[in-house]
PDB file of C-alpha atoms in Angstrom:
ATOM      1  CA  MET A 254      -2.863 -25.002  13.000  1.00 46.00           C
ATOM      2  CA  LYS A 255      -1.635 -24.486   9.382  1.00 42.00           C
ATOM      3  CA  ASN A 256      -3.491 -21.145   8.895  1.00 45.00           C
ATOM      4  CA  ASN A 257      -1.106 -18.765  10.626  1.00 46.00           C
ATOM      5  CA  LYS A 258       1.047 -18.135   7.406  1.00 43.00           C
ATOM      6  CA  CYS A 259      -1.834 -17.262   5.330  1.00 47.00           C
ATOM      7  CA  LEU A 260      -3.641 -14.975   7.591  1.00 45.00           C
ATOM      8  CA  PHE A 261      -1.916 -11.679   6.346  1.00 42.00           C
ATOM      9  CA  VAL A 262      -2.706 -12.667   2.733  1.00 41.00           C
ATOM     10  CA  LEU A 263      -6.362 -13.612   3.571  1.00 44.00           C
ATOM     11  CA  PHE A 264      -6.701 -10.130   5.636  1.00 44.00           C
ATOM     12  CA  PHE A 265      -6.192  -8.080   2.399  1.00 42.00           C
ATOM     13  CA  ALA A 266      -7.932 -10.562   0.270  1.00 44.00           C
ATOM     14  CA  LEU A 267     -11.110 -10.581   2.383  1.00 46.00           C
ATOM     15  CA  LEU A 268     -10.854  -6.615   2.568  1.00 46.00           C
ATOM     16  CA  PHE A 269     -10.823  -6.593  -1.255  1.00 46.00           C
ATOM     17  CA  PHE A 270     -13.883  -8.806  -1.439  1.00 46.00           C
ATOM     18  CA  LEU A 271     -15.788  -6.608   1.050  1.00 46.00           C
ATOM     19  CA  PHE A 272     -15.383  -3.518  -0.860  1.00 44.00           C
ATOM     20  CA  SER A 273     -15.100  -4.823  -4.543  1.00 45.00           C
ATOM     21  CA  ASN A 274     -18.029  -3.913  -6.996  1.00 39.00           C
ATOM     22  CA  ILE A 275     -17.768  -7.464  -8.478  1.00 36.00           C
ATOM     23  CA  PHE A 276     -20.774  -8.278  -6.294  1.00 40.00           C
ATOM     24  CA  LYS A 277     -23.985  -7.362  -7.937  1.00 39.00           C
ATOM     25  CA  GLU A 278     -26.142 -10.351  -6.616  1.00 42.00           C
ATOM     26  CA  ASP A 279     -26.249 -11.855  -3.170  1.00 42.00           C
ATOM     27  CA  ALA A 280     -26.076 -15.469  -3.037  1.00 39.00           C
ATOM     28  CA  MET A 281     -28.976 -15.583  -0.576  1.00 40.00           C
ATOM     29  CA  GLY A 282     -31.280 -13.675  -3.114  1.00 45.00           C
ATOM     30  CA  ASN A 283     -31.414 -10.517  -0.953  1.00 49.00           C
ATOM     31  CA  GLN A 284     -30.084  -6.951  -1.337  1.00 52.00           C
ATOM     32  CA  SER A 285     -26.693  -7.094  -2.642  1.00 55.00           C
ATOM     33  CA  ILE A 286     -23.919  -7.478  -0.049  1.00 56.00           C
ATOM     34  CA  TYR A 287     -21.766  -5.162  -1.837  1.00 55.00           C
ATOM     35  CA  ASP A 288     -24.621  -2.455  -2.000  1.00 62.00           C
ATOM     36  CA  GLU A 289     -25.268  -2.962   1.528  1.00 62.00           C
ATOM     37  CA  ILE A 290     -21.733  -2.561   2.580  1.00 58.00           C
ATOM     38  CA  ILE A 291     -21.113   0.518   0.431  1.00 61.00           C
ATOM     39  CA  ASN A 292     -24.127   2.258   1.520  1.00 68.00           C
ATOM     40  CA  VAL A 293     -22.979   1.871   4.940  1.00 64.00           C
ATOM     41  CA  ALA A 294     -19.392   2.794   3.938  1.00 64.00           C
ATOM     42  CA  GLN A 295     -20.372   5.950   2.145  1.00 67.00           C
ATOM     43  CA  ARG A 296     -22.948   7.208   4.702  1.00 69.00           C
ATOM     44  CA  GLU A 297     -20.493   6.911   7.500  1.00 65.00           C
ATOM     45  CA  ASN A 298     -17.560   8.053   5.233  1.00 67.00           C
ATOM     46  CA  TRP A 299     -15.490   4.906   5.746  1.00 68.00           C
ATOM     47  CA  LYS A 300     -11.734   4.906   5.166  1.00 73.00           C
ATOM     48  CA  ARG A 301      -9.439   2.236   4.803  1.00 73.00           C
ATOM     49  CA  VAL A 302      -5.439   2.318   4.740  1.00 76.00           C
ATOM     50  CA  GLY A 303      -2.868   0.160   2.638  1.00 74.00           C
ATOM     51  CA  ILE A 304       0.813   0.272   2.097  1.00 76.00           C
ATOM     52  CA  GLN A 305       1.865  -0.015  -1.538  1.00 75.00           C
ATOM     53  CA  GLU A 306       5.133  -0.446  -3.245  1.00 78.00           C
ATOM     54  CA  LYS A 307       6.475   2.377  -5.543  1.00 78.00           C
ATOM     55  CA  ASN A 308       9.425   2.471  -7.972  1.00 73.00           C
ATOM     56  CA  GLY A 309      10.694  -0.590  -6.329  1.00 72.00           C
ATOM     57  CA  ASN A 310      12.502   1.125  -3.523  1.00 73.00           C
ATOM     58  CA  ALA A 311       9.678   2.922  -1.616  1.00 74.00           C
ATOM     59  CA  LEU A 312       6.476   2.402   0.279  1.00 79.00           C
ATOM     60  CA  GLU A 313       3.562   4.449   0.484  1.00 82.00           C
ATOM     61  CA  VAL A 314       0.920   4.632   3.169  1.00 85.00           C
ATOM     62  CA  MET A 315      -2.353   5.234   1.379  1.00 82.00           C
ATOM     63  CA  VAL A 316      -5.808   6.177   2.647  1.00 84.00           C
ATOM     64  CA  TYR A 317      -8.873   5.452   0.563  1.00 77.00           C
ATOM     65  CA  SER A 318     -12.173   7.065   1.163  1.00 77.00           C
ATOM     66  CA  PHE A 319     -15.268   5.402   0.051  1.00 70.00           C
ATOM     67  CA  LYS A 320     -17.321   8.697   0.220  1.00 74.00           C
ATOM     68  CA  ASP A 321     -15.429  10.351  -2.985  1.00 75.00           C
ATOM     69  CA  GLY A 322     -13.222   7.368  -4.081  1.00 75.00           C
ATOM     70  CA  LYS A 323     -10.129   9.380  -3.481  1.00 82.00           C
ATOM     71  CA  ALA A 324      -6.852   7.746  -2.525  1.00 83.00           C
ATOM     72  CA  THR A 325      -4.313   9.975  -0.612  1.00 85.00           C
ATOM     73  CA  ASN A 326      -0.575   9.242   0.162  1.00 86.00           C
ATOM     74  CA  ILE A 327      -0.089  10.283   3.771  1.00 84.00           C
ATOM     75  CA  TYR A 328       3.441   9.152   4.431  1.00 86.00           C
ATOM     76  CA  SER A 329       6.235   7.857   2.133  1.00 85.00           C
ATOM     77  CA  GLY A 330       9.283   5.611   3.236  1.00 80.00           C
ATOM     78  CA  ARG A 331      12.094   3.451   1.839  1.00 78.00           C
ATOM     79  CA  ILE A 332      11.490  -0.480   1.631  1.00 74.00           C
ATOM     80  CA  GLY A 333      12.342  -1.838   4.983  1.00 76.00           C
ATOM     81  CA  GLU A 334      11.391   1.183   6.977  1.00 79.00           C
ATOM     82  CA  LEU A 335       7.710   0.485   7.177  1.00 75.00           C
ATOM     83  CA  ASP A 336       6.147  -2.566   8.527  1.00 73.00           C
ATOM     84  CA  ALA A 337       3.865  -4.379   6.070  1.00 66.00           C
ATOM     85  CA  SER A 338       0.535  -3.367   7.869  1.00 76.00           C
ATOM     86  CA  ALA A 339      -0.999  -0.022   9.105  1.00 85.00           C
ATOM     87  CA  LEU A 340      -4.118   0.409  10.923  1.00 87.00           C
ATOM     88  CA  ILE A 341      -6.736   3.314  10.568  1.00 89.00           C
ATOM     89  CA  SER A 342      -8.081   4.658  13.840  1.00 91.00           C
ATOM     90  CA  PRO A 343     -11.970   4.082  14.683  1.00 88.00           C
ATOM     91  CA  ASP A 344     -12.581   7.884  14.349  1.00 87.00           C
ATOM     92  CA  SER A 345     -10.717   7.596  10.812  1.00 85.00           C
ATOM     93  CA  LYS A 346      -8.613  10.570  11.782  1.00 90.00           C
ATOM     94  CA  GLU A 347      -5.117   8.804  12.250  1.00 92.00           C
ATOM     95  CA  VAL A 348      -3.209   5.907  10.866  1.00 92.00           C
ATOM     96  CA  ALA A 349      -0.662   3.778  13.203  1.00 92.00           C
ATOM     97  CA  PHE A 350       2.078   1.645  11.932  1.00 91.00           C
ATOM     98  CA  TRP A 351       5.652   0.512  12.927  1.00 91.00           C
ATOM     99  CA  LEU A 352       8.515   2.650  11.662  1.00 89.00           C
ATOM    100  CA  ARG A 353      11.961   0.982  11.320  1.00 86.00           C
ATOM    101  CA  ASP A 354      14.174   3.629  10.304  1.00 81.00           C
ATOM    102  CA  ARG A 355      16.809   3.223  13.126  1.00 84.00           C
ATOM    103  CA  PRO A 356      18.805  -0.107  13.625  1.00 85.00           C
ATOM    104  CA  GLY A 357      17.292  -2.279  16.336  1.00 84.00           C
ATOM    105  CA  VAL A 358      14.324   0.024  17.093  1.00 88.00           C
ATOM    106  CA  ASP A 359      10.760  -0.280  16.332  1.00 90.00           C
ATOM    107  CA  THR A 360       8.875   3.005  16.529  1.00 91.00           C
ATOM    108  CA  LEU A 361       5.144   3.261  16.926  1.00 92.00           C
ATOM    109  CA  SER A 362       4.294   6.077  14.739  1.00 93.00           C
ATOM    110  CA  ILE A 363       0.902   7.819  13.927  1.00 93.00           C
ATOM    111  CA  VAL A 364       0.209   9.963  10.869  1.00 93.00           C
ATOM    112  CA  ASN A 365      -2.793  12.386  10.921  1.00 93.00           C
ATOM    113  CA  ILE A 366      -4.821  11.780   7.862  1.00 90.00           C
ATOM    114  CA  GLU A 367      -5.880  15.378   7.295  1.00 91.00           C
ATOM    115  CA  THR A 368      -2.318  17.066   8.127  1.00 94.00           C
ATOM    116  CA  HIS A 369      -0.043  14.133   7.148  1.00 94.00           C
ATOM    117  CA  ASN A 370       2.001  15.115  10.433  1.00 93.00           C
ATOM    118  CA  LEU A 371       4.151  12.357  11.733  1.00 92.00           C
ATOM    119  CA  LYS A 372       4.115  11.725  15.326  1.00 94.00           C
ATOM    120  CA  LYS A 373       6.447   8.994  16.982  1.00 93.00           C
ATOM    121  CA  ILE A 374       5.000   7.521  20.066  1.00 92.00           C
ATOM    122  CA  ILE A 375       7.556   5.116  21.513  1.00 89.00           C
ATOM    123  CA  GLY A 376      10.682   3.389  20.257  1.00 89.00           C
ATOM    124  CA  ILE A 377      11.386  -0.185  21.573  1.00 85.00           C
ATOM    125  CA  PRO A 378      13.575  -3.162  20.524  1.00 86.00           C
ATOM    126  CA  GLU A 379      10.689  -5.175  19.073  1.00 83.00           C
ATOM    127  CA  GLY A 380       7.177  -4.125  18.379  1.00 85.00           C
ATOM    128  CA  PHE A 381       4.491  -5.924  16.058  1.00 84.00           C
ATOM    129  CA  GLY A 382       0.763  -6.031  15.804  1.00 85.00           C
ATOM    130  CA  LEU A 383      -1.684  -2.995  16.406  1.00 90.00           C
ATOM    131  CA  ALA A 384      -5.058  -2.667  17.807  1.00 92.00           C
ATOM    132  CA  TRP A 385      -6.823   0.622  18.341  1.00 94.00           C
ATOM    133  CA  SER A 386      -9.210   1.263  21.229  1.00 95.00           C
ATOM    134  CA  SER A 387     -12.773   2.108  20.174  1.00 92.00           C
ATOM    135  CA  ASP A 388     -12.424   5.672  21.395  1.00 94.00           C
ATOM    136  CA  SER A 389      -9.175   5.985  19.496  1.00 94.00           C
ATOM    137  CA  LYS A 390      -7.015   7.061  22.433  1.00 95.00           C
ATOM    138  CA  ARG A 391      -5.012   3.894  23.018  1.00 96.00           C
ATOM    139  CA  ILE A 392      -3.148   1.198  21.091  1.00 95.00           C
ATOM    140  CA  ALA A 393      -2.627  -2.323  22.291  1.00 94.00           C
ATOM    141  CA  PHE A 394       0.571  -4.104  20.846  1.00 91.00           C
ATOM    142  CA  VAL A 395       2.975  -6.916  21.272  1.00 87.00           C
ATOM    143  CA  GLY A 396       6.472  -6.460  21.875  1.00 82.00           C
ATOM    144  CA  ALA A 397       9.784  -6.647  23.837  1.00 77.00           C
ATOM    145  CA  LEU A 398      10.965  -3.620  25.738  1.00 75.00           C
ATOM    146  CA  THR A 399      14.477  -4.931  26.417  1.00 72.00           C
ATOM    147  CA  LYS A 400      16.905  -6.347  24.054  1.00 76.00           C
ATOM    148  CA  GLU A 401      17.220  -9.329  26.332  1.00 74.00           C
ATOM    149  CA  ASP A 402      13.418 -10.319  26.011  1.00 70.00           C
ATOM    150  CA  SER A 403      13.804  -9.645  22.250  1.00 67.00           C
ATOM    151  CA  ALA A 404      16.675 -11.983  21.751  1.00 64.00           C
ATOM    152  CA  LYS A 405      14.853 -14.714  23.818  1.00 63.00           C
ATOM    153  CA  PHE A 406      11.745 -14.242  21.659  1.00 66.00           C
ATOM    154  CA  GLN A 407       9.942 -13.395  24.935  1.00 69.00           C
ATOM    155  CA  HIS A 408       6.872 -11.065  24.097  1.00 76.00           C
ATOM    156  CA  SER A 409       4.194  -9.273  26.253  1.00 84.00           C
ATOM    157  CA  LEU A 410       1.065  -7.339  25.634  1.00 88.00           C
ATOM    158  CA  PHE A 411       1.280  -3.426  26.145  1.00 91.00           C
ATOM    159  CA  VAL A 412      -1.338  -0.483  26.020  1.00 94.00           C
ATOM    160  CA  VAL A 413      -0.020   2.812  25.059  1.00 94.00           C
ATOM    161  CA  ASP A 414      -1.739   6.124  25.650  1.00 94.00           C
ATOM    162  CA  ILE A 415      -1.026   7.866  22.085  1.00 92.00           C
ATOM    163  CA  LYS A 416      -1.459  11.343  23.705  1.00 91.00           C
ATOM    164  CA  THR A 417       0.933  10.904  26.772  1.00 90.00           C
ATOM    165  CA  GLY A 418       3.057   7.911  25.471  1.00 89.00           C
ATOM    166  CA  GLU A 419       2.552   6.163  28.715  1.00 91.00           C
ATOM    167  CA  ILE A 420       2.910   2.428  28.512  1.00 90.00           C
ATOM    168  CA  LYS A 421       0.997  -0.254  30.607  1.00 90.00           C
ATOM    169  CA  SER A 422       2.468  -3.650  30.566  1.00 87.00           C
ATOM    170  CA  LEU A 423      -0.268  -6.107  31.005  1.00 87.00           C
ATOM    171  CA  PRO A 424       0.734  -8.841  33.658  1.00 79.00           C
ATOM    172  CA  ILE A 425       0.333 -11.825  31.610  1.00 79.00           C
ATOM    173  CA  GLY A 426       3.805 -12.924  31.537  1.00 66.00           C
ATOM    174  CA  ASN A 427       6.426 -13.070  28.960  1.00 58.00           C
ATOM    175  CA  ILE A 428       5.079 -15.620  26.129  1.00 64.00           C
ATOM    176  CA  GLY A 429       6.875 -16.603  22.993  1.00 59.00           C
ATOM    177  CA  SER A 430       3.872 -15.734  20.684  1.00 76.00           C
ATOM    178  CA  LEU A 431       1.059 -13.243  21.187  1.00 79.00           C
ATOM    179  CA  THR A 432      -1.225 -12.353  18.304  1.00 83.00           C
ATOM    180  CA  HIS A 433      -4.521 -11.075  17.186  1.00 87.00           C
ATOM    181  CA  GLN A 434      -5.220  -8.664  20.021  1.00 90.00           C
ATOM    182  CA  SER A 435      -8.340  -6.272  20.070  1.00 92.00           C
ATOM    183  CA  PHE A 436     -10.171  -4.097  22.400  1.00 95.00           C
ATOM    184  CA  SER A 437     -13.824  -5.102  23.325  1.00 95.00           C
ATOM    185  CA  PRO A 438     -16.283  -2.387  21.913  1.00 93.00           C
ATOM    186  CA  ASP A 439     -16.705  -0.863  25.472  1.00 95.00           C
ATOM    187  CA  ASP A 440     -12.744  -0.774  25.748  1.00 95.00           C
ATOM    188  CA  LEU A 441     -12.763  -2.705  29.049  1.00 96.00           C
ATOM    189  CA  LYS A 442     -11.288  -6.013  27.696  1.00 96.00           C
ATOM    190  CA  ILE A 443      -8.652  -7.186  25.280  1.00 96.00           C
ATOM    191  CA  VAL A 444      -8.973 -10.399  23.409  1.00 94.00           C
ATOM    192  CA  TYR A 445      -5.653 -12.072  22.320  1.00 93.00           C
ATOM    193  CA  VAL A 446      -4.259 -15.267  21.148  1.00 91.00           C
ATOM    194  CA  LYS A 447      -1.381 -16.760  23.085  1.00 88.00           C
ATOM    195  CA  SER A 448       0.665 -19.748  21.736  1.00 83.00           C
ATOM    196  CA  LEU A 449       1.767 -22.533  24.093  1.00 80.00           C
ATOM    197  CA  GLY A 450       3.732 -25.260  22.243  1.00 78.00           C
ATOM    198  CA  GLU A 451       1.877 -26.186  19.111  1.00 81.00           C
ATOM    199  CA  ASN A 452      -1.650 -24.915  20.380  1.00 86.00           C
ATOM    200  CA  ASN A 453      -3.237 -21.475  20.267  1.00 89.00           C
ATOM    201  CA  TYR A 454      -5.676 -20.175  23.011  1.00 92.00           C
ATOM    202  CA  ILE A 455      -8.001 -17.329  22.825  1.00 94.00           C
ATOM    203  CA  THR A 456      -7.779 -15.299  25.854  1.00 94.00           C
ATOM    204  CA  VAL A 457      -9.544 -12.408  27.326  1.00 96.00           C
ATOM    205  CA  TYR A 458      -7.676  -9.659  29.719  1.00 95.00           C
ATOM    206  CA  ASP A 459     -10.008  -7.643  32.006  1.00 95.00           C
ATOM    207  CA  LEU A 460      -8.386  -3.990  32.166  1.00 94.00           C
ATOM    208  CA  ASN A 461     -10.401  -3.246  35.375  1.00 93.00           C
ATOM    209  CA  LYS A 462      -9.855  -6.366  37.228  1.00 93.00           C
ATOM    210  CA  ASN A 463      -6.216  -6.785  35.880  1.00 91.00           C
ATOM    211  CA  GLU A 464      -6.706 -10.536  35.284  1.00 91.00           C
ATOM    212  CA  SER A 465      -6.752 -12.804  32.245  1.00 91.00           C
ATOM    213  CA  LEU A 466      -9.066 -15.747  31.447  1.00 93.00           C
ATOM    214  CA  GLN A 467      -8.122 -18.455  28.890  1.00 93.00           C
ATOM    215  CA  LEU A 468     -11.420 -19.184  27.057  1.00 95.00           C
ATOM    216  CA  VAL A 469     -10.696 -22.059  24.485  1.00 94.00           C
ATOM    217  CA  GLU A 470      -8.337 -23.320  22.012  1.00 94.00           C
ATOM    218  CA  GLY A 471      -8.711 -21.232  18.850  1.00 92.00           C
ATOM    219  CA  ASN A 472      -7.329 -18.354  16.688  1.00 90.00           C
ATOM    220  CA  THR A 473      -8.329 -15.059  15.140  1.00 90.00           C
ATOM    221  CA  PRO A 474     -10.876 -13.955  17.491  1.00 92.00           C
ATOM    222  CA  MET A 475     -13.230 -11.129  16.663  1.00 91.00           C
ATOM    223  CA  TRP A 476     -15.606  -9.311  19.000  1.00 93.00           C
ATOM    224  CA  SER A 477     -19.277  -8.832  18.160  1.00 90.00           C
ATOM    225  CA  LEU A 478     -20.386  -5.303  17.901  1.00 87.00           C
ATOM    226  CA  ASP A 479     -22.269  -5.533  21.271  1.00 89.00           C
ATOM    227  CA  GLY A 480     -19.294  -7.159  22.859  1.00 92.00           C
ATOM    228  CA  LEU A 481     -21.401 -10.114  24.184  1.00 93.00           C
ATOM    229  CA  GLN A 482     -19.736 -12.808  21.849  1.00 92.00           C
ATOM    230  CA  ILE A 483     -16.421 -13.436  20.259  1.00 94.00           C
ATOM    231  CA  ALA A 484     -16.256 -15.299  17.081  1.00 92.00           C
ATOM    232  CA  TYR A 485     -13.010 -17.436  16.291  1.00 93.00           C
ATOM    233  CA  LEU A 486     -11.520 -20.230  14.301  1.00 90.00           C
ATOM    234  CA  ASP A 487     -11.544 -23.234  16.610  1.00 90.00           C
ATOM    235  CA  ALA A 488      -9.271 -25.948  17.054  1.00 85.00           C
ATOM    236  CA  ASP A 489     -11.241 -28.120  14.395  1.00 82.00           C
ATOM    237  CA  ASN A 490     -10.677 -25.519  11.807  1.00 80.00           C
ATOM    238  CA  GLY A 491     -14.296 -24.517  12.018  1.00 85.00           C
ATOM    239  CA  ILE A 492     -16.029 -21.265  13.338  1.00 89.00           C
ATOM    240  CA  SER A 493     -17.411 -21.059  16.715  1.00 91.00           C
ATOM    241  CA  ILE A 494     -18.709 -18.136  19.259  1.00 92.00           C
ATOM    242  CA  ILE A 495     -18.171 -17.989  22.845  1.00 95.00           C
ATOM    243  CA  SER A 496     -19.004 -15.384  25.455  1.00 95.00           C
ATOM    244  CA  PRO A 497     -16.115 -13.294  27.098  1.00 95.00           C
ATOM    245  CA  ASP A 498     -16.638 -15.324  30.406  1.00 94.00           C
ATOM    246  CA  GLY A 499     -16.167 -18.628  28.486  1.00 93.00           C
ATOM    247  CA  LYS A 500     -19.663 -19.647  28.573  1.00 93.00           C
ATOM    248  CA  ASN A 501     -22.174 -20.216  25.837  1.00 92.00           C
ATOM    249  CA  LYS A 502     -19.758 -21.879  23.405  1.00 92.00           C
ATOM    250  CA  GLU A 503     -21.416 -22.703  20.088  1.00 90.00           C
ATOM    251  CA  LYS A 504     -19.997 -24.159  16.821  1.00 89.00           C
ATOM    252  CA  LEU A 505     -21.422 -22.180  13.787  1.00 86.00           C
ATOM    253  CA  ILE A 506     -19.527 -24.013  11.081  1.00 81.00           C
ATOM    254  CA  LYS A 507     -17.851 -27.275  10.655  1.00 80.00           C
ATOM    255  CA  SER A 508     -14.628 -27.484   8.523  1.00 75.00           C
ATOM    256  CA  ASP A 509     -14.701 -29.600   5.428  1.00 71.00           C
ATOM    257  CA  VAL A 510     -10.862 -30.853   6.292  1.00 69.00           C
ATOM    258  CA  SER A 511      -9.261 -32.448   9.433  1.00 64.00           C
ATOM    259  CA  SER A 512      -6.604 -30.310  11.006  1.00 59.00           C
ATOM    260  CA  GLN A 513      -4.487 -33.225  10.569  1.00 64.00           C
ATOM    261  CA  SER A 514      -4.787 -33.064   6.759  1.00 68.00           C
ATOM    262  CA  GLU A 515      -1.582 -32.424   4.686  1.00 71.00           C
ATOM    263  CA  SER A 516      -3.939 -30.273   2.304  1.00 73.00           C
ATOM    264  CA  MET A 517      -5.509 -26.853   3.311  1.00 75.00           C
ATOM    265  CA  GLU A 518      -8.146 -27.364   0.672  1.00 75.00           C
ATOM    266  CA  GLY A 519     -11.511 -26.982   2.049  1.00 72.00           C
ATOM    267  CA  MET A 520     -10.175 -25.501   5.330  1.00 76.00           C
ATOM    268  CA  THR A 521     -11.854 -22.373   6.992  1.00 78.00           C
ATOM    269  CA  MET A 522      -9.650 -19.513   7.445  1.00 76.00           C
ATOM    270  CA  GLY A 523      -9.704 -16.253   9.016  1.00 72.00           C
ATOM    271  CA  PRO A 524      -9.591 -13.480   9.618  1.00 73.00           C
ATOM    272  CA  ILE A 525     -13.305 -13.188  10.576  1.00 81.00           C
ATOM    273  CA  TYR A 526     -15.373 -10.104  10.183  1.00 79.00           C
ATOM    274  CA  TRP A 527     -18.742  -9.115  11.751  1.00 79.00           C
ATOM    275  CA  PHE A 528     -20.762  -7.127   9.297  1.00 72.00           C
ATOM    276  CA  PRO A 529     -21.765  -3.600  11.079  1.00 63.00           C
ATOM    277  CA  ASN A 530     -25.180  -4.549  11.487  1.00 68.00           C
ATOM    278  CA  GLY A 531     -24.225  -7.931  13.403  1.00 75.00           C
ATOM    279  CA  GLU A 532     -26.233 -10.144  11.105  1.00 77.00           C
ATOM    280  CA  TYR A 533     -23.322 -11.714   9.042  1.00 79.00           C
ATOM    281  CA  LEU A 534     -19.903 -13.176   9.781  1.00 83.00           C
ATOM    282  CA  PHE A 535     -17.598 -13.144   6.782  1.00 81.00           C
ATOM    283  CA  TYR A 536     -14.700 -15.668   6.402  1.00 82.00           C
ATOM    284  CA  THR A 537     -12.626 -17.602   3.685  1.00 81.00           C
ATOM    285  CA  LYS A 538     -12.618 -21.234   2.646  1.00 80.00           C
ATOM    286  CA  CYS A 539      -9.357 -22.488   0.861  1.00 80.00           C
ATOM    287  CA  LEU A 540      -9.788 -23.848  -2.622  1.00 77.00           C
ATOM    288  CA  SER A 541      -6.261 -25.146  -3.102  1.00 76.00           C
ATOM    289  CA  SER A 542      -3.844 -27.461  -1.158  1.00 76.00           C
ATOM    290  CA  GLN A 543      -1.640 -24.392   0.035  1.00 75.00           C
ATOM    291  CA  CYS A 544      -4.479 -21.860   0.167  1.00 75.00           C
ATOM    292  CA  GLU A 545      -3.128 -19.786  -2.671  1.00 73.00           C
ATOM    293  CA  ILE A 546      -6.922 -19.798  -3.904  1.00 75.00           C
ATOM    294  CA  GLY A 547      -9.708 -18.713  -1.592  1.00 74.00           C
ATOM    295  CA  SER A 548     -13.468 -18.182  -1.709  1.00 76.00           C
ATOM    296  CA  PRO A 549     -15.273 -15.695   0.473  1.00 76.00           C
ATOM    297  CA  HIS A 550     -18.202 -17.034   2.448  1.00 79.00           C
ATOM    298  CA  VAL A 551     -20.764 -15.575   4.715  1.00 78.00           C
ATOM    299  CA  ILE A 552     -22.835 -17.123   7.440  1.00 81.00           C
ATOM    300  CA  ARG A 553     -26.121 -15.591   8.551  1.00 78.00           C
ATOM    301  CA  ILE A 554     -26.154 -15.454  12.392  1.00 79.00           C
ATOM    302  CA  SER A 555     -30.057 -15.639  12.710  1.00 79.00           C
ATOM    303  CA  THR A 556     -30.375 -19.086  10.531  1.00 79.00           C
ATOM    304  CA  ARG A 557     -26.691 -20.285  11.164  1.00 76.00           C
ATOM    305  CA  LYS A 558     -26.529 -21.131   7.299  1.00 76.00           C
ATOM    306  CA  SER A 559     -23.275 -20.508   5.649  1.00 73.00           C
ATOM    307  CA  GLU A 560     -23.056 -19.907   1.879  1.00 72.00           C
ATOM    308  CA  GLU A 561     -20.434 -18.905  -0.691  1.00 71.00           C
ATOM    309  CA  VAL A 562     -21.412 -15.295  -1.978  1.00 64.00           C
ATOM    310  CA  SER A 563     -19.314 -15.337  -4.953  1.00 57.00           C
ATOM    311  CA  GLN A 564     -17.083 -17.606  -7.044  1.00 38.00           C
ATOM    312  CA  TYR A 565     -14.403 -15.029  -6.975  1.00 32.00           C
ATOM    313  CA  ASN A 566     -10.898 -16.335  -6.540  1.00 32.00           C
ATOM    314  CA  TRP A 567      -7.533 -14.589  -6.216  1.00 29.00           C
ATOM    315  CA  ILE A 568      -3.959 -15.874  -6.355  1.00 24.00           C
ATOM    316  CA  PHE A 569      -1.063 -14.369  -4.521  1.00 23.00           C
ATOM    317  CA  SER A 570       1.846 -15.389  -6.530  1.00 23.00           C
ATOM    318  CA  SER A 571       4.146 -12.662  -5.481  1.00 22.00           C
ATOM    319  CA  TRP A 572       3.287 -12.722  -1.739  1.00 22.00           C
ATOM    320  CA  SER A 573       5.977 -13.737   0.649  1.00 20.00           C
ATOM    321  CA  GLN A 574       6.493 -13.396   4.456  1.00 19.00           C
TER     322      GLN A 574
END
């Protein structure tokens, strides 16, 4: 799949779409999607987090509140010390990120949004990717606990208790590439993507049974709100859904471009988001050969119809990985 390099870009682009006040009319002729989302965000006091550069040599972890519109700097560090991503807890009380302020050590760190107190949970040779449990008590991450595994690019999936610092290594073996892990809504399972050769596979790990089940070839899985379905980018660059037991597979969207095409124009991209009421799935469609330009789309689950929600484009000329 050609979409892995663009996922980080499109993640923030799609967030911008979801919360931008550019949308005044829904392409489906119903209540504005913008209004619908903002109403929920303000009612439930949603927060989002981002990392921004300051003065060319510093990075700030910022938390934005949709209730009062305020932006608060909760942590500052030098460029190179902070991972490019941060993740807010489901209870909106803490922000987790990787701190790299010591040579050869990645430190999983958490900042309290109200007090700004920094708590360092664990330090390991290599850590990346974060996923909070729904109860905000655990974090799943990908990494290597030894320098030898890190040097060999052998990674595994771990779950850490943020209160005790206790780490559980999930017995899935050392794999070269693991990404897109996330807890199920009931915190009993974790979905993740493992790369074997040139192919990516959606896999579900059952935390009670301590066993994993490879579901299907695909990428960027996202749980439905009831935990009964997983939406994902399939091997044909379309969007499909499947149940966590590997049954009831259904294609929702067919891609406009073959996975063998040299151009990414027309390709369906992730990440995928379920709207909080479970009615819509959001995704992005590339409008240029290298996907520098994208357009947000929505599929209404009840009708299985996909439509562009706004002719809004973004270009990331300064982005680099």
